[in-house]
Coordinates of C-alpha atoms in Angstrom, one line a residue:
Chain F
X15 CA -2.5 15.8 -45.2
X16 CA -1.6 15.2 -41.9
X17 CA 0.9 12.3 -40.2
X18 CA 0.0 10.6 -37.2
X19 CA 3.0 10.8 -34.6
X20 CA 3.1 9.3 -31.3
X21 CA 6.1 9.2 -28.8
X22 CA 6.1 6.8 -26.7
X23 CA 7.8 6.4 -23.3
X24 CA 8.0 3.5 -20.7
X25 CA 6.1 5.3 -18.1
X26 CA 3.5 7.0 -20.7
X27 CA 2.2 7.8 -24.1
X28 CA 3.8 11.5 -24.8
X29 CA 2.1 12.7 -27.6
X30 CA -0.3 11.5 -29.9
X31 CA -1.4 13.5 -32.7
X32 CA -1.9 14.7 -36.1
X33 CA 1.0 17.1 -37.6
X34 CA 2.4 18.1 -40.6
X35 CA 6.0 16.5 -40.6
X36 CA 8.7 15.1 -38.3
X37 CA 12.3 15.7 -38.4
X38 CA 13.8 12.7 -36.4
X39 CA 17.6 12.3 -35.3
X40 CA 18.4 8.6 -37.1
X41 CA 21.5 7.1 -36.2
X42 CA 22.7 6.9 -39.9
X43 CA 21.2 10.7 -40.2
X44 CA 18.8 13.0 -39.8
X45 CA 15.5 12.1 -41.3
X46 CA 12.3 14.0 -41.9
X47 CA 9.3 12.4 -42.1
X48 CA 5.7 13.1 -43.9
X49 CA 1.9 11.7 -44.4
X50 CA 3.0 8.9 -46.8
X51 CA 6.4 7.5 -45.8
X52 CA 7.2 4.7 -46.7
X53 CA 7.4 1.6 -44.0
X54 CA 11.1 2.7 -42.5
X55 CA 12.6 1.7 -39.1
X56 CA 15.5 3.1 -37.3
X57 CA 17.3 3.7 -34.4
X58 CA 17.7 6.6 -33.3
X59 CA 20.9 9.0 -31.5
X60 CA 20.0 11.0 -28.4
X61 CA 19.2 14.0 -29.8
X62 CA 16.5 16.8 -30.6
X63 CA 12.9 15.5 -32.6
X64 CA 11.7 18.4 -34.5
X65 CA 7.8 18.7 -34.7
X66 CA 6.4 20.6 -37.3
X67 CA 2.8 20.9 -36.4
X68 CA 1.6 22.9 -39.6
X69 CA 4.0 23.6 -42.7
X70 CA 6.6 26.6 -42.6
X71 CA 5.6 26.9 -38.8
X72 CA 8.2 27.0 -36.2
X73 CA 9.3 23.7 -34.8
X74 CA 8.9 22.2 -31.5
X75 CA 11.6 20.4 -30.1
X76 CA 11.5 17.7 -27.9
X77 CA 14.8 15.7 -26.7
X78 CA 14.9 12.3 -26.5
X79 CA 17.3 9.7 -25.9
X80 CA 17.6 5.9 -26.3
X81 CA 14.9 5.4 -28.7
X82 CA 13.6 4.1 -31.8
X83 CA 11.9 4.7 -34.7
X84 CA 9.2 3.5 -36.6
X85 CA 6.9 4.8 -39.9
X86 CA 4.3 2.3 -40.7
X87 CA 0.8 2.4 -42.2
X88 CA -0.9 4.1 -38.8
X89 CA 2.0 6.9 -39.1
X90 CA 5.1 7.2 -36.9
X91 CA 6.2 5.8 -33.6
X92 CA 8.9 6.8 -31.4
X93 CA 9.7 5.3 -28.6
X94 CA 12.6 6.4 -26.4
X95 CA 13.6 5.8 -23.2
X96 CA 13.8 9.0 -22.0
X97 CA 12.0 12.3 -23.0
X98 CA 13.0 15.6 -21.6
X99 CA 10.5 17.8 -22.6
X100 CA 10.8 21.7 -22.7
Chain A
X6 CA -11.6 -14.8 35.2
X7 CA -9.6 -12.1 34.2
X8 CA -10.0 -8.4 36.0
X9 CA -11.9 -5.8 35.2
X10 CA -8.9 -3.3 34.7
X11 CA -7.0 -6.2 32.5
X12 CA -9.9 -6.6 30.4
X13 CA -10.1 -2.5 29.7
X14 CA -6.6 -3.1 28.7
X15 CA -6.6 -5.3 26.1
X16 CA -9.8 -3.9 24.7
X17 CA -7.9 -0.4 24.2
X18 CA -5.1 -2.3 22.9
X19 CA -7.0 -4.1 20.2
X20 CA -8.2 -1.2 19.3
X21 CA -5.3 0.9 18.4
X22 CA -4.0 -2.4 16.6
X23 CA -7.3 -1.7 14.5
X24 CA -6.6 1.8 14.3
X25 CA -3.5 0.5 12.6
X26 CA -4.7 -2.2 10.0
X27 CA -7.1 0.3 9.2
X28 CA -4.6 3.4 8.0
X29 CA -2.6 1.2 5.9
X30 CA -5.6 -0.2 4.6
X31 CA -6.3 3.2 3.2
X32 CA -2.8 3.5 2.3
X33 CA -2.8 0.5 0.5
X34 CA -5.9 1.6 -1.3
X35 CA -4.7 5.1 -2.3
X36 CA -1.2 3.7 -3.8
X37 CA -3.0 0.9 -5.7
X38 CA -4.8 3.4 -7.8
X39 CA -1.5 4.7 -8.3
X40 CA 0.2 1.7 -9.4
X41 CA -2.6 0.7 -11.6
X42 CA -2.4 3.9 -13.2
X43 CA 1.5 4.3 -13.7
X44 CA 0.7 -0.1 -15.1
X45 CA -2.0 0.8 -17.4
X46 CA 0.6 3.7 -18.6
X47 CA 3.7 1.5 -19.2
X48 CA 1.4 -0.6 -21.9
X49 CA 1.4 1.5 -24.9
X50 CA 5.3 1.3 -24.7
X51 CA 5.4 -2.3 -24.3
X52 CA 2.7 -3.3 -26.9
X53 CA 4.4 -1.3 -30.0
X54 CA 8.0 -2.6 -28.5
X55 CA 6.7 -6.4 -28.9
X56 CA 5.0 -5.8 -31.9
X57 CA 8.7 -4.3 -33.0
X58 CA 10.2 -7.2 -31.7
X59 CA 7.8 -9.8 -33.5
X60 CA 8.1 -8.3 -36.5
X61 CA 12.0 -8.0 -36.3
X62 CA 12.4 -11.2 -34.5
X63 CA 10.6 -13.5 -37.8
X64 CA 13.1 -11.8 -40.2
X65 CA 16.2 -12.5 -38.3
X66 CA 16.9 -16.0 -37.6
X67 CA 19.5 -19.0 -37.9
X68 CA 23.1 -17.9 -36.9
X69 CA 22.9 -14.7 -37.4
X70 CA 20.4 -13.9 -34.2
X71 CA 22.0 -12.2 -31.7
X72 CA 23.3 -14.2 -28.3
X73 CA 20.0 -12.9 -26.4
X74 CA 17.6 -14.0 -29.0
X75 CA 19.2 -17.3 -29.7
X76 CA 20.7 -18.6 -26.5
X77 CA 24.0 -20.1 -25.4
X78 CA 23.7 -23.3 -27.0
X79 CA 23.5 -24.5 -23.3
X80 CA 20.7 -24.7 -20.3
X81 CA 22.7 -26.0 -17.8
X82 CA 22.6 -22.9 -15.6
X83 CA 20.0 -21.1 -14.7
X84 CA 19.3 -18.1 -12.7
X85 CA 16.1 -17.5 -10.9
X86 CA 15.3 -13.5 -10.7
X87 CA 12.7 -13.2 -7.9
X88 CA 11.5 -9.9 -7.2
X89 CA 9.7 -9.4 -3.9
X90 CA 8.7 -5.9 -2.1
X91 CA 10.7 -4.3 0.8
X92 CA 7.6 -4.0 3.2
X93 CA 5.7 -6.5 4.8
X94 CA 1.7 -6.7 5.6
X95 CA 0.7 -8.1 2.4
X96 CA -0.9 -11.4 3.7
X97 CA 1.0 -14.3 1.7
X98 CA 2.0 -12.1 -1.0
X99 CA 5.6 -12.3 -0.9
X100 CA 5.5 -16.0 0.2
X101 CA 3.7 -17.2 -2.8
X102 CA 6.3 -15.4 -4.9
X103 CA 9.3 -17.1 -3.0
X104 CA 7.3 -20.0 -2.6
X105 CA 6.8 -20.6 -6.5
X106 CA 10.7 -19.9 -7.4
X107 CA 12.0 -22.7 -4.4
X108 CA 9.5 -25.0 -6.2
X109 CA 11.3 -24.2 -10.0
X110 CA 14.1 -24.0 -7.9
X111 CA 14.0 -27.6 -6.7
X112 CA 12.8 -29.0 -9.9
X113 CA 15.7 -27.9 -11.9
X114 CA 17.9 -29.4 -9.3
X115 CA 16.6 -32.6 -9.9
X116 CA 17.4 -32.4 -13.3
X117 CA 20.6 -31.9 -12.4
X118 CA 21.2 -28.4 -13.4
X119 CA 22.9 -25.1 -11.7
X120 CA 20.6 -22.9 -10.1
X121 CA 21.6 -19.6 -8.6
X122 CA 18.9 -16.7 -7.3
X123 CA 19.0 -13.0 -7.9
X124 CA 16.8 -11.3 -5.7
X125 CA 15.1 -7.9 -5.9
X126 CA 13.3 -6.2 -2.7
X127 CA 14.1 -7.2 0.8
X128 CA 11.3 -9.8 1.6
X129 CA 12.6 -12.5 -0.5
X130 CA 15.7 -13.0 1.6
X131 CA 15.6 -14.6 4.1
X132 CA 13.4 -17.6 3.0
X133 CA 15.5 -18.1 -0.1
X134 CA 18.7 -18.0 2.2
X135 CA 17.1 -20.7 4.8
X136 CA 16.5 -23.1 1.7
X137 CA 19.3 -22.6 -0.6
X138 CA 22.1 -20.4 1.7
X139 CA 24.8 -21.4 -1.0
X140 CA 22.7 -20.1 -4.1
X141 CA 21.9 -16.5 -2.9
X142 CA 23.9 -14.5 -5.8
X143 CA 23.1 -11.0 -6.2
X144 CA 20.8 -8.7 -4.1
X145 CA 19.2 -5.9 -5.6
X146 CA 18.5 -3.1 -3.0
X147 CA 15.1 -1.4 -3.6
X148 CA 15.0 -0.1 0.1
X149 CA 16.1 3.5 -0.9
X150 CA 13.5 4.0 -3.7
X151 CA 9.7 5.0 -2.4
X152 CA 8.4 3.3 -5.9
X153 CA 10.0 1.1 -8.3
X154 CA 10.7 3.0 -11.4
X155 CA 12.3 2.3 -15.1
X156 CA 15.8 3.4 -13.7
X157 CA 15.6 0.5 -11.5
X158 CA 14.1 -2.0 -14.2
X159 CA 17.3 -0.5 -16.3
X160 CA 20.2 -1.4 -14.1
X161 CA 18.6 -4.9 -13.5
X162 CA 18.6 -5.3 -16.8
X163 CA 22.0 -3.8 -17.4
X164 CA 23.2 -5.9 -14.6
X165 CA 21.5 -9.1 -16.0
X166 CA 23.1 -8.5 -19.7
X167 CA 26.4 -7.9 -18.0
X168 CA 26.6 -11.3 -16.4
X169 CA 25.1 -13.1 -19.2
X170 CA 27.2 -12.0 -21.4
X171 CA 30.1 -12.9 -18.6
X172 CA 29.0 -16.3 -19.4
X173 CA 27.1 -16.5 -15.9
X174 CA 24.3 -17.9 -16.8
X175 CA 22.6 -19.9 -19.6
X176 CA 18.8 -19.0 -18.9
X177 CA 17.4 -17.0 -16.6
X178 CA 13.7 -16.8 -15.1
X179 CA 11.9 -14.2 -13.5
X180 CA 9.7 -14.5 -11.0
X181 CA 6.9 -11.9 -9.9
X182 CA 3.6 -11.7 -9.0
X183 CA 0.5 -11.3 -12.0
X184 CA -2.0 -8.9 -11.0
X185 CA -5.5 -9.5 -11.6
X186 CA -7.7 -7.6 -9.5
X187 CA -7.7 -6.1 -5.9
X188 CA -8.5 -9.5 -4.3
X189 CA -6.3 -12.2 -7.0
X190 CA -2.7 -11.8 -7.5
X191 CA -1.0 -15.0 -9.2
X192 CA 2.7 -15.8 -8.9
X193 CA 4.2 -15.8 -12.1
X194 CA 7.0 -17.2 -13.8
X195 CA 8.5 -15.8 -17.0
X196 CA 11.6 -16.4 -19.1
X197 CA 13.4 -13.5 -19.9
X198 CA 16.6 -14.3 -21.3
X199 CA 17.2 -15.8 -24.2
X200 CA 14.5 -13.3 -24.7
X201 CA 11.5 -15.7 -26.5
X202 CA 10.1 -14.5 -29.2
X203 CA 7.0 -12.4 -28.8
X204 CA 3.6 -14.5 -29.1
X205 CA 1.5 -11.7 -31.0
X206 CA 1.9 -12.9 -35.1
X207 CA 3.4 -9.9 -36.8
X208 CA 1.0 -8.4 -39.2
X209 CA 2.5 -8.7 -42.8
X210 CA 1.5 -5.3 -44.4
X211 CA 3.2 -6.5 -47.6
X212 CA 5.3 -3.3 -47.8
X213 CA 8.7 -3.8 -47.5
X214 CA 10.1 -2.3 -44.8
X215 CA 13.3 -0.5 -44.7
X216 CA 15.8 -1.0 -42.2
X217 CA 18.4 1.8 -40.8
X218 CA 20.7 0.4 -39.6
X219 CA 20.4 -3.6 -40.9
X220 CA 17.7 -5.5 -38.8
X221 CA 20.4 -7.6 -36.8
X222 CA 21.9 -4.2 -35.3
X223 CA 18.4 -3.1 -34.6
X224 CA 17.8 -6.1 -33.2
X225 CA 21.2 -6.0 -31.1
X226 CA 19.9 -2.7 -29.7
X227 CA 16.6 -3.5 -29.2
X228 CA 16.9 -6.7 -27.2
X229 CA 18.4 -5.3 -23.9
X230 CA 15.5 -2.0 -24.5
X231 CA 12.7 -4.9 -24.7
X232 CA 14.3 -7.0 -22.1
X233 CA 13.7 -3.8 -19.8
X234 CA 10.3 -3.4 -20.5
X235 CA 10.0 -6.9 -19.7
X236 CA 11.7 -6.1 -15.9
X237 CA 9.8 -2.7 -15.7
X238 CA 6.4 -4.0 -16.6
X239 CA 6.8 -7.0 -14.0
X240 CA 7.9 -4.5 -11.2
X241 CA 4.8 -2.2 -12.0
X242 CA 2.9 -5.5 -11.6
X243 CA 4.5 -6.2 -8.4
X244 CA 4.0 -3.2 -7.0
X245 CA -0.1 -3.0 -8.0
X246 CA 0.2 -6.5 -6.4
X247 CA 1.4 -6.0 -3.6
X248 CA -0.8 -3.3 -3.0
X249 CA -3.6 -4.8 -3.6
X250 CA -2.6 -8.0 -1.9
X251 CA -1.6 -5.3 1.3
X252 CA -5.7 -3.9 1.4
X253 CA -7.2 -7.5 1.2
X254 CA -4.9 -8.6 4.2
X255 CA -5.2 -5.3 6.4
X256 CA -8.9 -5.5 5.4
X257 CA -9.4 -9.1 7.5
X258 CA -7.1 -7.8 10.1
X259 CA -9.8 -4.4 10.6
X260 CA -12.4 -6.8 10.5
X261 CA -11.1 -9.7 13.0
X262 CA -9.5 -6.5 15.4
X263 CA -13.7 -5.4 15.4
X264 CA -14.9 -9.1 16.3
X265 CA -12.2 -8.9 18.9
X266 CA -13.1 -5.8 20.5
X267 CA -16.8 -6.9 20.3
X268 CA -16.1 -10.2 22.1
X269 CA -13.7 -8.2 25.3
X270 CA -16.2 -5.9 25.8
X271 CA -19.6 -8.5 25.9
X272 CA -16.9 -10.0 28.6
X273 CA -16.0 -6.8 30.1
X274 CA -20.0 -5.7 30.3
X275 CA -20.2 -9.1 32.2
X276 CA -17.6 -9.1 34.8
X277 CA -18.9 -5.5 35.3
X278 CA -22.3 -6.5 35.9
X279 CA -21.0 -9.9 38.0
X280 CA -19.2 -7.2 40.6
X281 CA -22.3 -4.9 40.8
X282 CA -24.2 -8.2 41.8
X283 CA -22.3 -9.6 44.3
X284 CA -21.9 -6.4 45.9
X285 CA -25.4 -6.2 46.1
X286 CA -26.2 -9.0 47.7
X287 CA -23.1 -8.1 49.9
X288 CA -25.1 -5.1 51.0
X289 CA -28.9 -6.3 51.3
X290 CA -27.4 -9.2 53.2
X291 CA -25.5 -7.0 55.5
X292 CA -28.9 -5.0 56.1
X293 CA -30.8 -8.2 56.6
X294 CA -28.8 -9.6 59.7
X295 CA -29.0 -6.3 61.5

């Protein structure tokens, strides 16, 4: 059980891999995301994506602003405009 | 005949203009591997945005469609985005670019319609303002960036929504050059606002998708977003372009310096050997008529 997440930015492909969930910053609300979602699209407020690479581990955050967000069959994609990693 | 110590001169002066042509040549080299990486980077981004965009694009339609989707109703005035480089020694890079827009430029006069330029990088200038002085509108100043980046490709864009939503303009073009390899760079034209709809078919996965917000506010959000990527990917291209337009052009200017050089100093060798000659004879005739 594992989701495929990418981030995406204009000058390069962050991160793509397999992890256990994704808690996203929507602009109607936060929104978590697992293997399985169904097809959802959103934008997104500038604000903190929380990665959860295995269950119960800690998070790792990664701020983002301007973006977008997409669940589809292949898994999730973010893409944001700007991506200020820690 | 020139002298022998005129000769020397231009000889050594050829060859510090190869000396030259050769350095950026290498320059030119080094920074189109760079802009071909940071181009090849920017794709992922754009692909998923236009596949976004298709998808979106289908569902909304009719009146609803936001103004930079649909249009103004009108195409009477159009504005002609050119984006050149600030530095020269690209061989006919920047005049194919400039060349290309006065032709559209011309063509939509004759139909009678408004044309006005916006210009990015310093090159363009001058030509556009010698053909069309009254139609120069906006310059763009890329002068104090080393490399153009998304924050430029953002306030372009920014600036671009800003007048059309002014009610500037009707439809606006962009003009930049395609790159295709080292040696062939194509100037391109491209409409970018109204924004026409991606080509790519979206795939139908049957699953309905949810939207958060509705799909028009996405869409309202993610026109100007896709409308930068547009901007952004055409300056990477530019810039890989001109690069690689830049190392073709210093490349014939290495070579032609070398033919130079080798031409002077056959002459040089010559006149040389012409002096020793006559001074020869000057001397063995001298000895005979003692």
């Amino acid at each position: 059980m594992a989701l495929h997440f990418e981030l995406v930015t204009p000058a390069k492909l962050v991160r793509s891999e397999a992890v256990h969930m994704v808690v996203v910053p929507g602009a109607e609300g936060e929104f978590g995301v697992l293997e399985g979602h169904a097809p959802f699209m959103s934008t997104i407020r500038d604000g903190a994506v929380q990665v959860y690479k295995t269950e119960g581990g800690a998070p790792e955050t990664i701020a983002v602003r301007g973006g977008f967000a997409e669940v589809g069959d292949n898994g999730l994609t973010i893409l944001a405009e700007h991506v200020d990693e820690d | 005949m020139a002298s022998l110590k005129e000769l020397k001169g231009r000889i050594n002066s050829v060859k510090s203009t190869q000396k030259i042509t050769k350095a950026k040549q290498m320059v030119a080299a080094a920074k189109l591997r760079k802009a071909q990486a940071a181009a090849e980077a920017a794709r992922p981004y754009a692909k998923r945005l236009s596949d976004v965009m298709a998808s979106l694009a289908s569902k909304v339609s009719g009146d609803d469609a936001p103004k930079l989707l649909s249009g103004t109703g009108s195409d009477k005035r159009h504005l002609l985005v050119v984006a050149n480089s600030d530095k020269g020694l690209a061989g006919a890079f920047n005049s194919n670019i400039v060349r290309a827009a006065l032709v559209k430029a011309r063509a939509l006069i004759a139909e009678g319609k408004d044309v006005e330029f916006y210009l990015v990088g310093r090159k363009g200038r001058a030509p556009i303002k010698r053909a069309f002085p009254a139609l120069v509108g906006t310059q763009f100043d890329t002068t104090d960036v080393r490399e153009p980046g998304y924050g430029e490709a953002e306030r372009i864009a920014d600036e671009l929504v800003e007048m059309y939503e002014g009610g500037k303009f009707d439809v606006a073009h962009l003009f930049f050059s395609h790159f295709k390899s080292a040696l062939t760079q194509e100037p391109t034209q491209q409409q970018i606002i109204p924004v026409p709809a991606p080509e790519t078919a979206p795939v139908d996965t049957g699953a309905v998708v949810e939207y958060e917000p509705d799909e028009e506010a996405i869409l309202e959000e993610l026109l100007p977003r896709y409308l930068k990527t547009q901007i952004f990917g055409a300056l990477l291209e530019n810039n890989a372009s001109e690069q690689g337009a830049s190392m073709t052009a210093m490349d014939n200017a290495t070579r032609n310096a070398g033919e130079l050089i080798d031409k002077l100093t056959i002459q040089y060798n010559r006149s040389r050997q012409a002096a020793i000659t006559t001074e020869l004879i000057e001397i063995i005739a001298g000895a005979e008529a003692l």
